[in-house]
Short mmCIF file of C-alpha atoms in Angstrom, two decimals:
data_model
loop_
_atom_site.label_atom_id
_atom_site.label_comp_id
_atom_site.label_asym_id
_atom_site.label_seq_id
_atom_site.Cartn_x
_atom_site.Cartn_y
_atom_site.Cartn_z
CA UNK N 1 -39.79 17.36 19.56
CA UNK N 2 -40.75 15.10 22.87
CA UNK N 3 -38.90 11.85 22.71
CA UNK N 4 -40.23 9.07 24.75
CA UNK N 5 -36.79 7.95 26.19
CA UNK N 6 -37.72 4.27 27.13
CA UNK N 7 -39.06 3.81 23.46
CA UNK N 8 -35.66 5.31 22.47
CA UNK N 9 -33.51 2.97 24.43
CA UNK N 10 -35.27 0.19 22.67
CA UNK N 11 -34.99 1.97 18.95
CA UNK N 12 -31.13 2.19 19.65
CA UNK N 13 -28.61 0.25 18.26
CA UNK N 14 -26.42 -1.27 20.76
CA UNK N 15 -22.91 -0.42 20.57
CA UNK N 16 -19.42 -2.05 21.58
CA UNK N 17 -16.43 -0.36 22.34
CA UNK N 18 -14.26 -0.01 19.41
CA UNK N 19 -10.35 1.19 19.09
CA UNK N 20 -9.58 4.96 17.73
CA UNK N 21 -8.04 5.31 14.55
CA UNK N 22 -5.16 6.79 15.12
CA UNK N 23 -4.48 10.45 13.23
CA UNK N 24 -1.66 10.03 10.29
CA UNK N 25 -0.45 12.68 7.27
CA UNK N 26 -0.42 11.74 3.58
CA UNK N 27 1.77 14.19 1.35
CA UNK N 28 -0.20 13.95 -1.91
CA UNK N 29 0.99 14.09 -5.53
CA UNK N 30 0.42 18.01 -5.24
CA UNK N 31 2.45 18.55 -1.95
CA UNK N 32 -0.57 18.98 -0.14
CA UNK N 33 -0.60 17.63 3.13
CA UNK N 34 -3.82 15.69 3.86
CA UNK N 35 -4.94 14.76 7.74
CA UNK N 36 -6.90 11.48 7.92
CA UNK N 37 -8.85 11.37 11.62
CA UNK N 38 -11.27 9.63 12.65
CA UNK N 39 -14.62 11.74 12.86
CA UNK N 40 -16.85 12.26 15.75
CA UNK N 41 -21.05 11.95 15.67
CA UNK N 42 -21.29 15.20 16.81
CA UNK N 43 -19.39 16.10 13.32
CA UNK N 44 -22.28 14.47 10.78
CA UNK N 45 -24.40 17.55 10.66
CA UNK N 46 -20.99 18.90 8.89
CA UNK N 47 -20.46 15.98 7.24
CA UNK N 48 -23.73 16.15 6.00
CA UNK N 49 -23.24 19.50 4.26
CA UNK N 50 -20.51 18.14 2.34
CA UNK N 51 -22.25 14.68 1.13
CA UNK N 52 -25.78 17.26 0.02
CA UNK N 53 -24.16 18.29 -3.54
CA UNK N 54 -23.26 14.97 -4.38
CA UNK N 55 -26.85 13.80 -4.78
CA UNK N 56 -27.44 15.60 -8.20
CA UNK N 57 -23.92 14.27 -9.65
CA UNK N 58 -24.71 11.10 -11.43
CA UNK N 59 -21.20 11.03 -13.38
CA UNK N 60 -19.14 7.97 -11.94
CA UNK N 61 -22.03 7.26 -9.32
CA UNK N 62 -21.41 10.05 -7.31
CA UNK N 63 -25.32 10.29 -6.70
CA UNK N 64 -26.24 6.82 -5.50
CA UNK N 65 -23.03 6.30 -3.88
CA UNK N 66 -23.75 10.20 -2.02
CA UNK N 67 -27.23 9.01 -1.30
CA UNK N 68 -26.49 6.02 0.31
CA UNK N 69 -23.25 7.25 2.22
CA UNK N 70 -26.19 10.55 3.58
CA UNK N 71 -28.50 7.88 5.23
CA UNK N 72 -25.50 5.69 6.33
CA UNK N 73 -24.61 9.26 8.25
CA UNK N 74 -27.85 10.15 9.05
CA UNK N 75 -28.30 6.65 10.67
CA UNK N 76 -25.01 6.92 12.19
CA UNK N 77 -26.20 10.24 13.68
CA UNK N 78 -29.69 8.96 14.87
CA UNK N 79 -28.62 5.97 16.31
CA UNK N 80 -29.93 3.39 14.17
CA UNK N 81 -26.75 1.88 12.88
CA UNK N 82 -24.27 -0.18 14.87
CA UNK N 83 -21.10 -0.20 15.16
CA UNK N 84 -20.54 2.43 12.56
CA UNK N 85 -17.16 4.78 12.09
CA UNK N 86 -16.70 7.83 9.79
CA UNK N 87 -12.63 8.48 8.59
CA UNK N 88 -11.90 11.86 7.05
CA UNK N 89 -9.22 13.54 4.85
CA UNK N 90 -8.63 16.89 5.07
CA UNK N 91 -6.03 19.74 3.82
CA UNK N 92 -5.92 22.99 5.90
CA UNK N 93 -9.29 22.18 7.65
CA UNK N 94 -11.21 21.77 4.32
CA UNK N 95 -12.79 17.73 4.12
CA UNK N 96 -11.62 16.57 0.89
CA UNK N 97 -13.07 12.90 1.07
CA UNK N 98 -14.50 10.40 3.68
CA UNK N 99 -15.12 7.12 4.79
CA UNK N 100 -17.22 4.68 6.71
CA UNK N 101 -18.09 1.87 7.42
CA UNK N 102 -18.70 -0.81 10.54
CA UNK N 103 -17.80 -3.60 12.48
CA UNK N 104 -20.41 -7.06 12.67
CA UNK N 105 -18.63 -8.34 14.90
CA UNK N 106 -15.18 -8.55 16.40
CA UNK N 107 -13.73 -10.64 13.18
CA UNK N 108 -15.60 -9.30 10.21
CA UNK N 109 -15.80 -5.63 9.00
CA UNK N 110 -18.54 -4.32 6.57
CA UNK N 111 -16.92 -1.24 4.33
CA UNK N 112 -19.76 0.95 3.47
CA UNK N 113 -18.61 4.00 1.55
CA UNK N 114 -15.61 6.30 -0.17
CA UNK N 115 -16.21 9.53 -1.43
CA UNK N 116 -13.52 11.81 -2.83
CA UNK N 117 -14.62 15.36 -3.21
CA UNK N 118 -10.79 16.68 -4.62
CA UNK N 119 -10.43 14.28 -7.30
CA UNK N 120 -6.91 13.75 -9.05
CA UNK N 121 -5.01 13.19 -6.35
CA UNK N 122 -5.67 9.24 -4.91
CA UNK N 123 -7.08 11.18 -2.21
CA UNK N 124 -10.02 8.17 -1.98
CA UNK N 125 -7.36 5.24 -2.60
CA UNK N 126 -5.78 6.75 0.16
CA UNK N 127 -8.84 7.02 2.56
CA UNK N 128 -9.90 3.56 1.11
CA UNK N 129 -6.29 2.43 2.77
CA UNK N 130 -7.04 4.20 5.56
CA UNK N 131 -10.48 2.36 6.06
CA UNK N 132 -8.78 -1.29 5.57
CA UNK N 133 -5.95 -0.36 7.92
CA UNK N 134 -8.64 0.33 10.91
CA UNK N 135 -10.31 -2.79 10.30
CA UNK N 136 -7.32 -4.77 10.20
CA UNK N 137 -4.56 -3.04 12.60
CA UNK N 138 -6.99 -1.07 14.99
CA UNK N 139 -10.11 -2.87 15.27
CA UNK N 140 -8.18 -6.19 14.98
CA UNK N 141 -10.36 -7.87 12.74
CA UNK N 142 -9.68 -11.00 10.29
CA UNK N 143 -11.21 -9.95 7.34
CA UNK N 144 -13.08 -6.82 5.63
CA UNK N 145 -16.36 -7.31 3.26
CA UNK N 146 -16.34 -4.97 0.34
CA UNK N 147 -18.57 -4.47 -2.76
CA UNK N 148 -18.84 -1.75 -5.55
CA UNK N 149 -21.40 0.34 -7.35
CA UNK N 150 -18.93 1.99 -9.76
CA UNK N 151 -16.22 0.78 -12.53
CA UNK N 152 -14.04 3.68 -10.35
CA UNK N 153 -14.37 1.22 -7.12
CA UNK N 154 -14.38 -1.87 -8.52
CA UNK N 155 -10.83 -1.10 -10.37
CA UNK N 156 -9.69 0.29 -7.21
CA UNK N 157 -10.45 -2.07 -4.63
CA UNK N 158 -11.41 -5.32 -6.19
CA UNK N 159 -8.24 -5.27 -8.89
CA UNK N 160 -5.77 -3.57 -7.28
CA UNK N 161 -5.86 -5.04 -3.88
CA UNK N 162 -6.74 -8.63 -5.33
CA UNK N 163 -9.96 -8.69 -3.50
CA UNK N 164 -11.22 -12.67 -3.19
CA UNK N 165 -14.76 -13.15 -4.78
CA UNK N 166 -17.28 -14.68 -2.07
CA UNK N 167 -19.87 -17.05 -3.61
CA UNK N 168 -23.05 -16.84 -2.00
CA UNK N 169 -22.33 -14.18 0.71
CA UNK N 170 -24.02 -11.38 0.64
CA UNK N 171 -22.94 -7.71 1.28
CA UNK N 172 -24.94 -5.47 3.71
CA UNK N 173 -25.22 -3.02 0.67
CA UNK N 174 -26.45 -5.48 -1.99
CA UNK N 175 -26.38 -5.55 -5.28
CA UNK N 176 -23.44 -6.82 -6.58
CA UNK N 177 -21.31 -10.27 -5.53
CA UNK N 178 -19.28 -9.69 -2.18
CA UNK N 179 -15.47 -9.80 -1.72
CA UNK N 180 -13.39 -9.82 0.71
CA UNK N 181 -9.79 -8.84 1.88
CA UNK N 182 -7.96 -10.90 4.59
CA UNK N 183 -5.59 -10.31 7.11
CA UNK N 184 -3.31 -11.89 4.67
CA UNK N 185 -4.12 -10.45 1.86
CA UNK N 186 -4.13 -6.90 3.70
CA UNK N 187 -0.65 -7.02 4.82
CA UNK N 188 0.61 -8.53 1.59
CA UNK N 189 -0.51 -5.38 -0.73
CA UNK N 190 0.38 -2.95 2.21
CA UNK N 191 3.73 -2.16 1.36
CA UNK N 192 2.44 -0.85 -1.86
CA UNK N 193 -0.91 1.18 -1.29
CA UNK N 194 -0.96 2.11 2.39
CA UNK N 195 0.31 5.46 3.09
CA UNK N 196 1.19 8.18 5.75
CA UNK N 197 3.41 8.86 8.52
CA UNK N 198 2.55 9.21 12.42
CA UNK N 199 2.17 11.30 14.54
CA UNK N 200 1.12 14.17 12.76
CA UNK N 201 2.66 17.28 13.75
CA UNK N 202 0.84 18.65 15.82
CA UNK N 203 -0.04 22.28 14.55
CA UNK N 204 -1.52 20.59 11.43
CA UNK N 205 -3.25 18.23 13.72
CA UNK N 206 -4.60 21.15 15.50
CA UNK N 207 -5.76 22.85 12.79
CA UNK N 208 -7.72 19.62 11.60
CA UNK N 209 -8.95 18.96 15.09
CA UNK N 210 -10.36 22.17 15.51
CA UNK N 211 -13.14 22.70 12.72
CA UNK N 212 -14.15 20.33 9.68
CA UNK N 213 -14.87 22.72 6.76
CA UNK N 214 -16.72 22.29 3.82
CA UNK N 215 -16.50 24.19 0.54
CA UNK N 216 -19.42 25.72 -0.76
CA UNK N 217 -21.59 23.48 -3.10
CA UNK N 218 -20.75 25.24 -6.04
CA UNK N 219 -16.84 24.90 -5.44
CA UNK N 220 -17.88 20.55 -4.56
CA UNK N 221 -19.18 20.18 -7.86
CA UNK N 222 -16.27 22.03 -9.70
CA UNK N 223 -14.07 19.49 -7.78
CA UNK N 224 -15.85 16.53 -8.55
CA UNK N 225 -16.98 16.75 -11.93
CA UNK N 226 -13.58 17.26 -13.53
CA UNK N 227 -11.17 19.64 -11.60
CA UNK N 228 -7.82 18.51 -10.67
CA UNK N 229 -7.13 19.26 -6.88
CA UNK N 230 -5.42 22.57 -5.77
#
């Protein structure tokens, strides 16, 4: 397909330059070990495959949540949002949730999405954490917007970080009313739910760095519709 590259440069979104989140390792409740990186555009294709089977799963969301999260990707992928970042967890190579979300501007970050594919395990709270300690630590910002579309997310971000309602602002993702969680507030619930160690050694970072895989959509439905996590 011919792309008229002028027209192109004007479709783009610009971009800033925004910090690297830095790799850590989460032992989970299983003694897994679970890698959270930050992803690369060139991975969303992948990323892609693994979002796909979530689109006929309306238990807890999953399809609206997957649906949204693919075009937030897609967009990513194409240009067309700005600012954007993708954090993933994985064990052994295999993706077993992700992240995203984006920066408005150098004080405010807009939290798009969380999706867990190995359920049981706090593997989203975890990437969740993750997500808040970018904005906040890495990308230096003052405060993180954050909405719901699931009793799942609303009980874990909104109750159990304290989340502080915002009348009359609106989140990017609409729907319901906006919170928010500050600087403050993010370091005074870190203690208790953000997790992982650094660096990560580095034949497990290795492994992770070298190839995102996805499980078959057969096996991402077991997972999500009921299976603990191996």
């Amino acid at each position: 397909m011919a792309v008229d590259m002028d027209l192109e440069a004007v479709l783009r979104a610009p971009a800033i330059d925004m910090a690297k989140y830095p790799p850590k390792i989460i032992t989970l409740a299983n003694g897994k070990k679970m890698i959270i990186r930050q992803a690369n555009i060139k991975d969303v294709p992948v990323l892609l495959q693994a979002v796909r089977p979530t689109l006929d799963i309306p238990r807890d969301f999953y399809d609206i949540v997957g649906a949204r999260l693919y075009a937030e990707l897609l967009g990513w992928y194409r240009h067309r949002v700005r600012n954007e970042y993708c954090l993933v967890g994985q064990i052994e190579g295999y993706l077993v949730g992700l992240v995203n979300g984006r920066m408005v501007d150098k004080d405010i970050g807009m939290s798009y999405h969380t999706l867990s594919i190995d359920r049981g395990l706090r593997v989203g709270s975890h990437l969740f954490a993750a997500k808040m300690e970018h904005h906040i630590e890495y990308l230096g910002q003052q405060e993180v917007w954050i909405t719901a579309e699931s009793p799942i997310g609303f009980r874990r971000w909104m109750i159990e970080y304290g989340l502080i309602k915002q009348e009359g602002v609106q989140h990017e993702l609409g729907g319901v009313t906006s919170y928010k969680l500050t600087r403050d507030l993010y370091f005074e619930t870190k203690p208790r739910l953000v997790a992982g160690k650094r660096p990560v050694p580095k034949k497990l970072l290795e492994q992770a760095m070298d190839k995102i895989v996805v499980a078959d959509e057969d096996t991402i439905k077991e997972k999500i519709c009921g299976v603990k996590g191996r």
